[in-house]
Every structure is written in C-alpha cells, then in structure tokens.
Tab-separated table of C-alpha atoms in Angstrom:
chain	number	residue	atom	x	y	z
A	194	MET	CA	-51.866	-34.835	21.712
A	195	LEU	CA	-52.371	-32.995	18.447
A	196	ARG	CA	-53.480	-29.895	20.347
A	197	TRP	CA	-50.402	-30.023	22.580
A	198	LEU	CA	-48.172	-30.618	19.543
A	199	GLY	CA	-49.725	-27.593	17.848
A	200	TRP	CA	-49.179	-25.437	20.901
A	201	ALA	CA	-45.557	-26.626	21.133
A	202	MET	CA	-44.920	-25.777	17.491
A	203	LEU	CA	-46.538	-22.375	17.974
A	204	ALA	CA	-44.383	-21.762	21.043
A	205	LEU	CA	-41.254	-22.695	19.112
A	206	LEU	CA	-42.292	-20.352	16.303
A	207	VAL	CA	-42.904	-17.522	18.765
A	208	MET	CA	-39.525	-18.104	20.392
A	209	ALA	CA	-37.803	-18.165	16.983
A	210	VAL	CA	-39.477	-14.910	15.974
A	211	ALA	CA	-38.612	-13.356	19.321
A	212	ALA	CA	-34.977	-14.454	18.994
A	213	TRP	CA	-34.861	-13.072	15.441
A	214	LEU	CA	-36.350	-9.758	16.551
A	215	LEU	CA	-34.027	-9.543	19.548
A	216	SER	CA	-31.069	-10.204	17.282
A	217	ARG	CA	-32.204	-7.805	14.573
A	218	PHE	CA	-32.662	-4.939	17.036
A	219	TRP	CA	-29.608	-5.759	19.138
A	220	PRO	CA	-27.854	-2.416	19.657
A	221	LEU	CA	-24.552	-1.656	18.022
A	222	SER	CA	-21.647	-0.927	20.327
A	223	ALA	CA	-20.201	2.551	20.630
A	224	ALA	CA	-16.914	1.264	19.158
A	225	GLN	CA	-18.722	-0.113	16.097
A	226	ARG	CA	-20.528	3.165	15.514
A	227	GLU	CA	-17.303	5.124	15.878
A	228	ASP	CA	-15.408	2.848	13.491
A	229	ARG	CA	-18.084	3.296	10.861
A	230	ARG	CA	-18.112	7.062	11.357
A	231	LEU	CA	-14.343	7.205	10.883
A	232	LEU	CA	-14.483	5.069	7.744
A	233	GLU	CA	-17.234	7.157	6.166
A	234	ALA	CA	-15.587	10.495	7.033
A	235	VAL	CA	-13.499	10.532	3.866
A	236	GLN	CA	-11.515	13.730	3.452
A	237	PRO	CA	-10.808	14.721	-0.171
A	238	ASN	CA	-7.191	14.831	-1.241
A	239	GLU	CA	-5.913	18.128	-2.571
A	240	GLY	CA	-3.781	18.998	-5.584
A	241	ARG	CA	-3.401	17.619	-9.090
A	242	ASN	CA	-4.786	14.141	-9.663
A	243	GLY	CA	-2.438	11.877	-11.620
A	244	PHE	CA	-4.792	8.916	-11.944
A	245	ALA	CA	-5.284	9.435	-15.690
A	246	LEU	CA	-1.541	9.040	-16.276
A	247	LEU	CA	-1.378	6.031	-13.960
A	248	TRP	CA	-4.415	4.462	-15.672
A	249	THR	CA	-2.928	4.857	-19.162
A	250	LEU	CA	0.714	4.265	-18.196
A	251	PRO	CA	1.283	1.332	-20.616
A	252	PHE	CA	0.310	3.389	-23.683
A	253	ASP	CA	2.771	5.436	-25.750
A	254	GLY	CA	2.093	8.448	-27.934
A	255	LEU	CA	-0.608	10.262	-25.928
A	256	ASP	CA	-0.541	13.709	-24.393
A	257	GLN	CA	-2.138	14.428	-21.029
A	258	ALA	CA	-5.400	15.661	-22.594
A	259	GLN	CA	-5.761	12.413	-24.527
A	260	ARG	CA	-5.104	10.414	-21.381
A	261	GLU	CA	-7.770	12.364	-19.498
A	262	ALA	CA	-10.215	11.770	-22.373
A	263	ALA	CA	-9.457	8.044	-22.430
A	264	LEU	CA	-10.098	7.807	-18.682
A	265	ALA	CA	-13.378	9.698	-19.120
A	266	ASP	CA	-14.492	7.193	-21.799
A	267	ASP	CA	-13.640	4.242	-19.568
A	268	LEU	CA	-15.432	5.861	-16.653
A	269	ARG	CA	-18.615	6.421	-18.684
A	270	ARG	CA	-18.592	2.769	-19.732
A	271	TRP	CA	-18.137	1.688	-16.105
A	272	LYS	CA	-20.990	3.865	-14.846
A	273	ALA	CA	-23.319	2.700	-17.616
A	274	SER	CA	-22.819	-1.017	-16.976
A	275	PRO	CA	-20.301	-2.086	-14.348
A	276	SER	CA	-21.083	-5.771	-14.825
A	277	GLN	CA	-20.340	-5.581	-18.561
A	278	ALA	CA	-17.391	-3.186	-18.512
A	279	SER	CA	-13.957	-4.620	-19.109
A	280	HIS	CA	-11.279	-3.647	-16.621
A	281	ALA	CA	-8.939	-2.898	-19.528
A	282	SER	CA	-8.983	0.558	-21.076
A	283	LEU	CA	-10.782	1.127	-24.359
A	284	LEU	CA	-7.435	2.474	-25.559
A	285	ALA	CA	-6.298	-1.112	-26.087
A	286	ALA	CA	-8.563	-1.369	-29.138
A	287	GLY	CA	-6.533	1.207	-31.076
A	288	HIS	CA	-3.261	1.538	-29.170
A	289	ALA	CA	-1.293	-1.565	-28.348
A	290	PRO	CA	0.106	-1.301	-24.816
A	291	LEU	CA	3.802	-1.826	-24.250
A	292	ASN	CA	4.882	-5.442	-24.154
A	293	LEU	CA	6.996	-5.429	-21.006
A	294	ASP	CA	9.670	-8.085	-20.706
A	295	GLY	CA	9.935	-9.663	-17.287
A	296	ALA	CA	13.684	-9.930	-17.856
A	297	GLY	CA	13.835	-6.176	-17.334
A	298	ARG	CA	12.724	-6.390	-13.717
A	299	CYS	CA	15.010	-7.124	-10.805
A	300	ALA	CA	14.221	-10.280	-8.901
A	301	VAL	CA	13.335	-10.170	-5.227
A	302	GLY	CA	15.996	-11.866	-3.179
A	303	PRO	CA	19.357	-11.519	-1.490
A	304	VAL	CA	21.022	-9.726	-4.434
A	305	GLY	CA	20.192	-6.028	-4.810
A	306	CYS	CA	18.933	-4.535	-8.079
A	307	LEU	CA	22.129	-2.604	-8.791
A	308	ALA	CA	24.211	-5.763	-8.458
A	309	GLN	CA	21.811	-7.688	-10.715
A	310	VAL	CA	22.003	-5.045	-13.447
A	311	ARG	CA	25.772	-4.704	-13.108
A	312	ALA	CA	26.175	-8.467	-13.518
A	313	ASP	CA	24.216	-8.564	-16.801
A	314	PRO	CA	23.663	-5.046	-18.181
A	315	GLN	CA	22.957	-6.246	-21.708
A	316	ARG	CA	19.971	-8.295	-20.593
A	317	PHE	CA	18.429	-5.278	-18.935
A	318	ALA	CA	19.319	-2.984	-21.837
A	319	ASP	CA	17.592	-5.348	-24.266
A	320	ALA	CA	14.527	-5.631	-22.039
A	321	HIS	CA	14.202	-1.836	-21.749
A	322	ALA	CA	14.816	-1.115	-25.441
A	323	GLY	CA	12.082	1.145	-26.812
A	324	HIS	CA	10.792	2.063	-23.354
A	325	ALA	CA	12.010	5.658	-23.254
A	326	GLY	CA	8.415	6.896	-23.312
A	327	LEU	CA	7.467	4.724	-20.370
A	328	HIS	CA	10.487	5.910	-18.387
A	329	GLU	CA	9.512	9.518	-19.096
A	330	ARG	CA	5.970	8.838	-17.889
A	331	LEU	CA	7.241	7.154	-14.741
A	332	ALA	CA	9.260	10.295	-14.003
A	333	ARG	CA	6.196	12.504	-14.537
A	334	LEU	CA	4.168	10.631	-11.934
A	335	ALA	CA	6.103	12.572	-9.291
A	336	ASP	CA	4.599	15.817	-10.620
A	337	PHE	CA	1.142	14.907	-9.285
A	338	ASP	CA	-0.131	15.315	-5.744
A	339	ARG	CA	-2.708	12.545	-5.555
A	340	PHE	CA	-3.947	9.420	-7.320
A	341	ASP	CA	-7.665	9.232	-6.583
A	342	SER	CA	-9.568	6.705	-8.660
A	343	PRO	CA	-12.835	8.047	-10.154
A	344	PHE	CA	-14.176	4.483	-10.398
A	345	LEU	CA	-16.642	4.218	-7.538
A	346	PRO	CA	-17.726	0.850	-6.090
A	347	ALA	CA	-20.758	-0.633	-7.854
A	348	GLY	CA	-22.462	-3.508	-6.096
A	349	SER	CA	-20.433	-6.683	-6.002
A	350	GLU	CA	-18.357	-5.713	-9.057
A	351	LEU	CA	-14.660	-5.243	-8.392
A	352	MET	CA	-13.406	-1.746	-9.152
A	353	PRO	CA	-11.122	-1.421	-12.171
A	354	LEU	CA	-7.506	-1.038	-11.102
A	355	PRO	CA	-4.561	0.370	-13.053
A	356	ALA	CA	-1.965	-1.929	-14.553
A	357	TYR	CA	0.718	-1.820	-11.876
A	358	THR	CA	3.342	-3.870	-13.733
A	359	PRO	CA	4.966	-0.854	-15.471
A	360	LEU	CA	5.769	0.598	-12.053
A	361	LEU	CA	7.982	-2.408	-11.366
A	362	ASP	CA	10.254	-1.587	-14.316
A	363	GLY	CA	11.361	1.712	-12.814
A	364	THR	CA	13.971	0.376	-10.387
A	365	SER	CA	15.990	-1.570	-12.940
A	366	ALA	CA	15.688	1.307	-15.429
A	367	GLN	CA	17.372	3.653	-12.948
A	368	ALA	CA	19.965	1.011	-12.047
A	369	LEU	CA	20.766	0.588	-15.755
A	370	ALA	CA	21.135	4.341	-16.224
A	371	TYR	CA	23.549	4.401	-13.286
A	372	VAL	CA	25.616	1.502	-14.639
A	373	GLN	CA	25.754	3.217	-18.031
A	374	GLY	CA	27.231	6.338	-16.412
A	375	ASP	CA	24.256	8.622	-15.734
A	376	VAL	CA	24.867	8.789	-11.988
A	377	ALA	CA	23.073	12.076	-11.305
A	378	GLY	CA	20.114	11.148	-13.512
A	379	ALA	CA	19.705	7.751	-11.881
A	380	ILE	CA	19.824	9.194	-8.367
A	381	GLU	CA	17.359	11.945	-9.215
A	382	GLY	CA	15.098	9.470	-11.005
A	383	SER	CA	14.995	7.199	-7.968
A	384	CYS	CA	14.221	10.159	-5.720
A	385	ASN	CA	11.324	11.084	-8.007
A	386	ALA	CA	10.059	7.516	-7.767
A	387	VAL	CA	10.186	7.745	-3.961
A	388	ARG	CA	8.166	10.976	-4.121
A	389	PHE	CA	5.551	9.271	-6.277
A	390	GLY	CA	5.435	6.197	-4.052
A	391	ARG	CA	4.921	8.282	-0.935
A	392	ARG	CA	2.011	10.121	-2.521
A	393	MET	CA	0.531	6.841	-3.712
A	394	MET	CA	0.719	5.497	-0.175
A	395	ARG	CA	-1.098	8.538	1.184
A	396	THR	CA	-3.758	9.065	-1.501
A	397	GLY	CA	-4.376	5.722	-3.228
A	398	SER	CA	-8.004	4.594	-3.212
A	399	THR	CA	-7.428	0.973	-2.151
A	400	LEU	CA	-5.094	-1.128	-0.065
A	401	VAL	CA	-3.508	-2.390	-3.298
A	402	ASP	CA	-2.663	1.215	-4.246
A	403	ASN	CA	-1.105	1.793	-0.843
A	404	MET	CA	0.987	-1.368	-0.965
A	405	MET	CA	2.177	-0.651	-4.512
A	406	GLY	CA	3.239	2.838	-3.444
A	407	ALA	CA	5.107	1.376	-0.480
A	408	ALA	CA	6.827	-1.172	-2.736
A	409	VAL	CA	8.000	1.613	-5.065
A	410	VAL	CA	9.435	3.504	-2.081
A	411	ARG	CA	11.218	0.456	-0.681
A	412	THR	CA	12.785	-0.741	-3.926
A	413	HIS	CA	14.038	2.711	-4.884
A	414	ALA	CA	15.279	3.437	-1.354
A	415	ALA	CA	17.295	0.208	-1.493
A	416	LEU	CA	18.700	1.201	-4.886
A	417	LEU	CA	19.551	4.685	-3.621
A	418	ALA	CA	21.436	3.172	-0.705
A	419	ASP	CA	23.589	1.131	-3.078
A	420	MET	CA	24.200	4.058	-5.426
A	421	LEU	CA	24.937	6.647	-2.744
A	422	VAL	CA	27.349	4.431	-0.854
A	423	GLU	CA	29.540	4.450	-3.972
A	424	GLN	CA	29.687	8.257	-3.955
A	425	SER	CA	31.834	10.392	-1.693
A	426	PRO	CA	30.290	11.064	1.733
A	427	ASP	CA	29.852	14.747	0.853
A	428	TYR	CA	28.016	14.001	-2.415
A	429	VAL	CA	25.395	16.720	-2.956
A	430	LEU	CA	21.977	15.294	-3.659
A	431	PRO	CA	19.728	16.853	-6.301
A	432	ALA	CA	17.223	19.300	-4.824
A	433	SER	CA	14.316	16.936	-5.509
A	434	CYS	CA	15.914	14.305	-3.277
A	435	GLU	CA	15.863	16.441	-0.153
A	436	ALA	CA	12.063	16.433	-0.002
A	437	ALA	CA	11.737	12.840	-1.194
A	438	LEU	CA	14.029	11.465	1.520
A	439	GLN	CA	12.599	13.277	4.521
A	440	PRO	CA	11.140	10.922	7.168
A	441	LEU	CA	7.589	9.732	6.570
A	442	ASP	CA	5.126	11.235	9.019
A	443	ALA	CA	2.229	9.282	10.544
A	444	ASP	CA	-0.227	10.447	7.874
A	445	GLU	CA	1.955	9.051	5.089
A	446	GLN	CA	2.260	5.698	6.847
A	447	SER	CA	-1.428	5.506	7.710
A	448	LEU	CA	-3.668	2.934	6.040
A	449	CYS	CA	-6.782	4.937	6.927
A	450	HIS	CA	-7.492	6.320	3.439
A	451	ALA	CA	-6.935	2.892	1.902
A	452	MET	CA	-9.209	1.238	4.469
A	453	GLN	CA	-11.901	3.815	3.787
A	454	GLY	CA	-11.770	2.694	0.165
A	455	GLU	CA	-11.951	-0.968	1.170
A	456	PHE	CA	-14.943	-0.247	3.411
A	457	ALA	CA	-16.705	1.619	0.600
A	458	MET	CA	-16.345	-1.418	-1.679
A	459	ASN	CA	-17.705	-3.740	1.017
A	460	LYS	CA	-20.569	-1.343	1.712
A	461	ALA	CA	-21.579	-1.265	-1.960
A	462	ALA	CA	-21.570	-5.075	-2.105
A	463	ILE	CA	-23.647	-5.422	1.075
A	464	GLU	CA	-26.217	-2.880	-0.082
A	465	ALA	CA	-26.531	-4.674	-3.422
A	466	SER	CA	-27.110	-7.941	-1.550
A	467	THR	CA	-30.058	-6.590	0.486
A	468	GLN	CA	-32.302	-5.589	-2.402
A	469	THR	CA	-34.783	-8.457	-1.927
A	470	ALA	CA	-36.973	-9.250	1.070
A	471	GLY	CA	-35.606	-12.800	1.219
A	472	SER	CA	-32.010	-11.657	1.505
A	473	ARG	CA	-32.900	-9.105	4.165
A	474	LEU	CA	-34.183	-11.898	6.416
A	475	LEU	CA	-30.691	-13.411	6.564
A	476	LEU	CA	-28.531	-10.323	6.067
A	477	ASP	CA	-28.914	-7.217	8.185
A	478	ARG	CA	-27.284	-4.213	6.519
A	479	ASP	CA	-26.431	-2.134	9.595
A	480	HIS	CA	-25.125	-4.994	11.726
A	481	THR	CA	-23.046	-6.334	8.841
A	482	LEU	CA	-21.516	-2.942	8.086
A	483	ALA	CA	-20.781	-2.468	11.772
A	484	ARG	CA	-18.907	-5.775	11.870
A	485	ILE	CA	-17.007	-4.950	8.683
A	486	ALA	CA	-16.159	-1.518	10.099
A	487	GLY	CA	-14.430	-3.332	12.942
A	488	ASN	CA	-12.166	-4.991	10.375
A	489	PHE	CA	-11.022	-1.661	8.929
A	490	GLY	CA	-11.709	1.075	11.453
A	491	TRP	CA	-8.606	0.465	13.577
A	492	ALA	CA	-6.513	2.170	10.871
A	493	CYS	CA	-8.378	5.451	11.381
A	494	ARG	CA	-8.434	5.511	15.176
A	495	PRO	CA	-6.295	8.078	17.044
A	496	ALA	CA	-4.383	5.192	18.633
A	497	ALA	CA	-3.138	4.145	15.191
A	498	ALA	CA	-1.727	7.609	14.482
A	499	LYS	CA	0.055	7.597	17.854
A	500	ALA	CA	1.533	4.154	17.192
A	501	LEU	CA	2.797	5.223	13.770
A	502	ALA	CA	4.367	8.379	15.190
A	503	ALA	CA	6.127	6.293	17.862
A	504	ASP	CA	7.025	3.442	15.463
A	505	VAL	CA	5.405	0.810	17.662
A	506	PRO	CA	3.287	-2.095	16.346
A	507	LEU	CA	-0.339	-1.256	15.643
A	508	LEU	CA	-3.046	-3.162	17.471
A	509	VAL	CA	-5.062	-4.852	14.724
A	510	PRO	CA	-8.163	-6.589	16.140
A	511	LEU	CA	-9.226	-10.061	15.109
A	512	SER	CA	-12.355	-10.561	13.028
A	513	PRO	CA	-15.499	-10.133	15.166
A	514	ARG	CA	-16.851	-13.298	16.743
A	515	TRP	CA	-20.318	-14.764	16.343
A	516	ASP	CA	-22.663	-12.915	18.688
A	517	VAL	CA	-26.370	-12.342	19.411
A	518	GLY	CA	-26.706	-10.128	16.348
A	519	CYS	CA	-25.776	-13.072	14.116
A	520	VAL	CA	-29.029	-14.958	14.811
A	521	ALA	CA	-30.867	-12.665	12.376
A	522	ASN	CA	-27.739	-11.998	10.325
A	523	PRO	CA	-26.056	-15.325	9.515
A	524	LEU	CA	-25.001	-14.270	6.012
A	525	GLY	CA	-23.681	-10.933	7.220
A	526	CYS	CA	-21.626	-12.523	9.986
A	527	THR	CA	-20.156	-14.991	7.511
A	528	LEU	CA	-19.343	-12.249	5.001
A	529	SER	CA	-17.748	-10.025	7.629
A	530	ALA	CA	-15.500	-12.892	8.707
A	531	ILE	CA	-14.397	-13.391	5.080
A	532	ALA	CA	-13.723	-9.642	4.747
A	533	GLY	CA	-11.510	-9.588	7.816
A	534	PRO	CA	-8.154	-11.246	7.167
A	535	SER	CA	-5.193	-10.195	9.250
A	536	TYR	CA	-4.161	-6.714	8.195
A	537	ALA	CA	-1.308	-6.539	10.701
A	538	GLN	CA	1.235	-7.444	8.002
A	539	TYR	CA	0.139	-4.510	5.829
A	540	ALA	CA	0.480	-2.055	8.688
A	541	ALA	CA	3.917	-3.508	9.454
A	542	ARG	CA	5.043	-3.127	5.834
A	543	SER	CA	4.028	0.514	5.905
A	544	GLN	CA	6.112	1.017	9.047
A	545	ASP	CA	9.058	-0.828	7.486
A	546	THR	CA	8.838	1.531	4.511
A	547	ALA	CA	9.207	4.471	6.884
A	548	ALA	CA	12.073	2.658	8.627
A	549	MET	CA	13.902	2.289	5.299
A	550	ILE	CA	13.725	6.019	4.629
A	551	ARG	CA	15.047	6.729	8.136
A	552	LEU	CA	17.800	4.169	7.621
A	553	LEU	CA	18.776	5.779	4.314
A	554	GLY	CA	19.048	9.147	6.079
A	555	ALA	CA	21.097	7.543	8.839
A	556	GLN	CA	23.414	5.997	6.239
A	557	ARG	CA	24.072	9.382	4.632
A	558	TRP	CA	24.584	11.107	7.987
A	559	LEU	CA	26.833	8.416	9.426
A	560	ARG	CA	29.162	8.370	6.421
A	561	GLN	CA	29.781	12.095	6.910
A	562	GLN	CA	30.860	11.733	10.531
A	563	PRO	CA	34.500	11.483	11.675
A	564	GLY	CA	35.661	8.647	13.838
A	565	PRO	CA	34.399	5.084	14.245
A	566	PRO	CA	30.790	4.530	13.095
A	567	ASP	CA	29.752	2.917	16.389
A	568	GLU	CA	30.718	6.063	18.306
A	569	ALA	CA	29.020	8.359	15.799
A	570	LEU	CA	25.862	6.246	15.878
A	571	ALA	CA	25.241	7.309	19.459
A	572	ARG	CA	24.845	10.890	18.170
A	573	LEU	CA	22.390	9.980	15.403
A	574	PRO	CA	19.828	12.795	15.010
A	575	ALA	CA	16.310	11.990	16.192
A	576	GLN	CA	14.789	12.275	12.718
A	577	TRP	CA	16.775	9.218	11.538
A	578	ARG	CA	15.796	6.880	14.350
A	579	SER	CA	12.894	5.867	16.541
A	580	ASP	CA	12.902	4.913	20.185
A	581	ALA	CA	11.373	1.551	19.223
A	582	ARG	CA	13.934	0.709	16.526
A	583	MET	CA	17.317	2.311	16.943
A	584	PRO	CA	19.639	1.549	13.992
A	585	GLN	CA	22.487	-0.767	14.866
A	586	LEU	CA	25.724	-1.753	13.156
A	587	SER	CA	25.996	-5.298	11.870
A	588	ALA	CA	28.456	-7.582	13.647
A	589	ASP	CA	31.160	-6.802	11.086
A	590	GLY	CA	30.424	-3.078	11.181
A	591	ARG	CA	29.751	-2.875	7.448
A	592	TYR	CA	25.968	-2.482	7.522
A	593	LEU	CA	23.458	-0.298	9.256
A	594	GLN	CA	20.301	-2.168	10.147
A	595	VAL	CA	17.049	-2.274	12.083
A	596	LEU	CA	14.777	-5.185	12.861
A	597	ARG	CA	12.126	-5.873	10.277
A	598	ARG	CA	8.547	-5.678	11.543
A	599	GLY	CA	6.688	-6.977	8.504
A	600	PRO	CA	6.919	-10.466	7.010
A	601	ALA	CA	10.198	-11.285	5.285
A	602	ARG	CA	10.093	-12.425	1.692
A	603	GLU	CA	12.263	-15.164	0.233
A	604	GLY	CA	15.932	-14.354	0.621
A	605	GLU	CA	15.366	-11.655	3.228
A	606	GLY	CA	16.671	-11.796	6.769
A	607	PRO	CA	15.212	-10.476	10.011
A	608	GLU	CA	16.825	-7.052	9.495
A	609	ILE	CA	16.466	-4.226	7.013
A	610	SER	CA	20.066	-3.457	6.020
A	611	MET	CA	21.912	-0.713	4.198
A	612	PRO	CA	25.631	-0.638	3.414
A	613	LEU	CA	28.092	1.806	4.921
A	614	ARG	CA	30.957	0.945	2.561
A	615	ALA	CA	31.018	0.138	-1.138
A	616	ASP	CA	34.222	-1.907	-1.159
A	617	TRP	CA	33.061	-4.871	0.852
A	618	PRO	CA	32.754	-8.030	-1.298
A	619	GLY	CA	29.638	-9.181	0.545
A	620	LEU	CA	27.702	-6.059	-0.446
A	621	SER	CA	25.546	-7.745	-3.059
A	622	ARG	CA	24.645	-10.679	-0.851
A	623	ARG	CA	22.863	-8.940	2.005
A	624	ARG	CA	19.340	-7.777	1.344
A	625	ARG	CA	16.533	-6.114	2.430
A	626	ALA	CA	12.889	-5.070	2.535
A	627	ASP	CA	11.650	-5.225	-1.061
C-alpha cells in the first residue's frame, strides 16, 4: 500500500510538473504578439516639449529656463530613488504654489460656464484675483507642440503626474474676461486652450493626460459655442481659431500613444515582480505581458484608426479569460484582469470631443446660411458631420445636436447640444459634454 501510495504521489507530481511546463511553454497567439509589437513601437513626438511648463504650472515668478531646471532636479531625484521621491516638485520648498479657489471653477451640470459666470461675476472675479500669471501660463501652453513626460516607469512606483487642477481654471477665466467686455481676448484665449488640449490628447504620456486634454477641448468648445452665438453670424474669428477649430483627425482622437504609456507602466511593474525565482514560478513575464497587451493593443490596431475616421464605435475587447497559460501564471492572469477595465468609455469620450468640434463648426456655418436652418442643414459640408452622427435640430429648432456616445455626467442629456440663437431663455439650461 505504501509503495502504491508513493507511486501515486509521484505520478501526481509528474502530472503537475507536466501541466506547469505545458502551460509555461504554451505559445502566444499571433494577435497577442502583434498587440505587444504595436504597443512597444512608440514613435517619438516632434516639436517643442512643453512638459516643464505643465509640470511647474502652479508656480509664479519663474522663467522658462528656471522651469526646465526645476524639472531636471525633480527628474534626477526620481531616477535616483523612485520609491523615496515625492510626486510634488522640489520647487514647493521655496516657492509656494498658487492656492486655487474652487469657487473659481465652473460646475459640471446643466448650466453652461458662461451663464454661471454671468450670474455671479464677482464670485469668479474674487476667486481669480492674483492669478494673472497663471492665466498667462495657460495661454503659453498652446505654443508647445508636445507634452512628453521625462519620468519613465520604475517598477511598481506610480509615475509622477503634473498638477492638473490649474487647467480647470481656464474656462471660467475666459468666461469672466468675456463678461467683463474682452470679447476678442476671451474667444482667442479659448481657441488657444483648444489648441493645447488637442496637442495634449495626441502627445500625452498616459491615459490621464489624454483625458485631461479632451476635457480642456470640450469645456472650451462649449464656452466658444455660447460666446460665438452672441456675435453676428459673420463675426471674424482670430487667426489662431481657424487652426484650433478644424475637425480632429483620427490620429488626434487615437488613444494609441496613451495606451503605449499605460503598457510601459504595466511592463515595468511586471518586470520588477519577476526578480526572484519564487515569483517566477507563479508569474510568467511573457504570457502576462501578452495578456496585458490585449487590454491596450486595440487602440493601436488599424481597425481603430478606421473606426475613428468613420466616427463609429471602437471594438474594445473584454479582459482575457483564464486559459491554459494561467496554470503556470496564476498571478499574471490575476494582474492582467485587474489591469483591464473597460476602456470603451474613454474611446467614446475621445470621439465625443471630436463631435463637439464638428458641431461647433456646424453651428458657425449654419448661422451664416439664408433660409430655415432645417433646409440649410441638408447642405452641411462634409467636414462638419459624419455619416454615423449627422447633426440634427432639436424639436424646437433652437439647438444643433448629435447623440452622445460616451457616458453622460450628472445633468447631461443623451445629446451633445450647441445653441443656434442667443435670445432663447432656455439657453442656459441645456447642456452638454463636459
């Protein structure tokens, strides 16, 4: 009996080892290899990098050289000891950052930013008092071509990110300038913000960067719609607005560059987790990275570019299921499932951002046309519409709208709307894709 029990235990051990070996050497699929290749084929962005200004945005009294030097100091500290480095800039030790008042930011909801500022201009003026330097820096962000972070992933440590809160003050600052009579300056300032946001969407190093850029575009596009509808239909836009308000192409809407950054952070964490022999028994580097690549690689596939160009929903795959490769990789399969939430909403928000810019162009074009708006809408130029989402007039004919594809936030309806007339009393109560 003991001999048979020993042989049975040995057989079980042999089968376990065989199953582990089969799992460990289970081949990767062609799709997994291609996704990883796409995510690791990072193309460098060209032009002037504005990350130093973005990184030091809350600090007054510094020229560009000082901002570059401050970023270099923070980068050296990060490289020397990522686990010990604070995510706040060393500048904070000698330069107090601006204390931004939340009362100076427009609330998300059914009332647009211009209407909020117009209803209580003193509150916003008080909140923005002393922020002229910040507003000047926000305007200068549009002078840069890219916003690549020099902070590279380091093991399981989260990369330092800029303080994004100052970006949220820009919309109400432009709305306040408009209410105070600087119409041309407010319109040009919002166009500059759209230019910055578009570049942030295209060149930001993480998904957070991309989404913040998209939020800047959406909030300023909504503000522009409310400001421009109060001007005459033949109002001449500043030259900077013409480029800022051109339709977004597929590359600008793409999440590929952001997903490459997300994959790089996951890759660094996985490689740091496989430094010991014990961890390598339960976590296979290549199989785990292949599964994680499936979470992100869809954004870089040719099919994604075609969907963005056609304004149709992107196919975002679900997290990979447990398979044979997980027998020797239980930790990796668990980690890859955690790293794979639904990214469909982020892709949809990017497409809604592009839809807002098209809708803003359609608003301007339609107000310049003679005759009833519904008849003119049939002649809308192709650049201001898509076959998937043709702008429509609201039931009362006062708004131009398209169906929203991304998730609606509190107070938002199923459509992205922009006004066609400024004299309708319901103007401030219909809103939008912030």
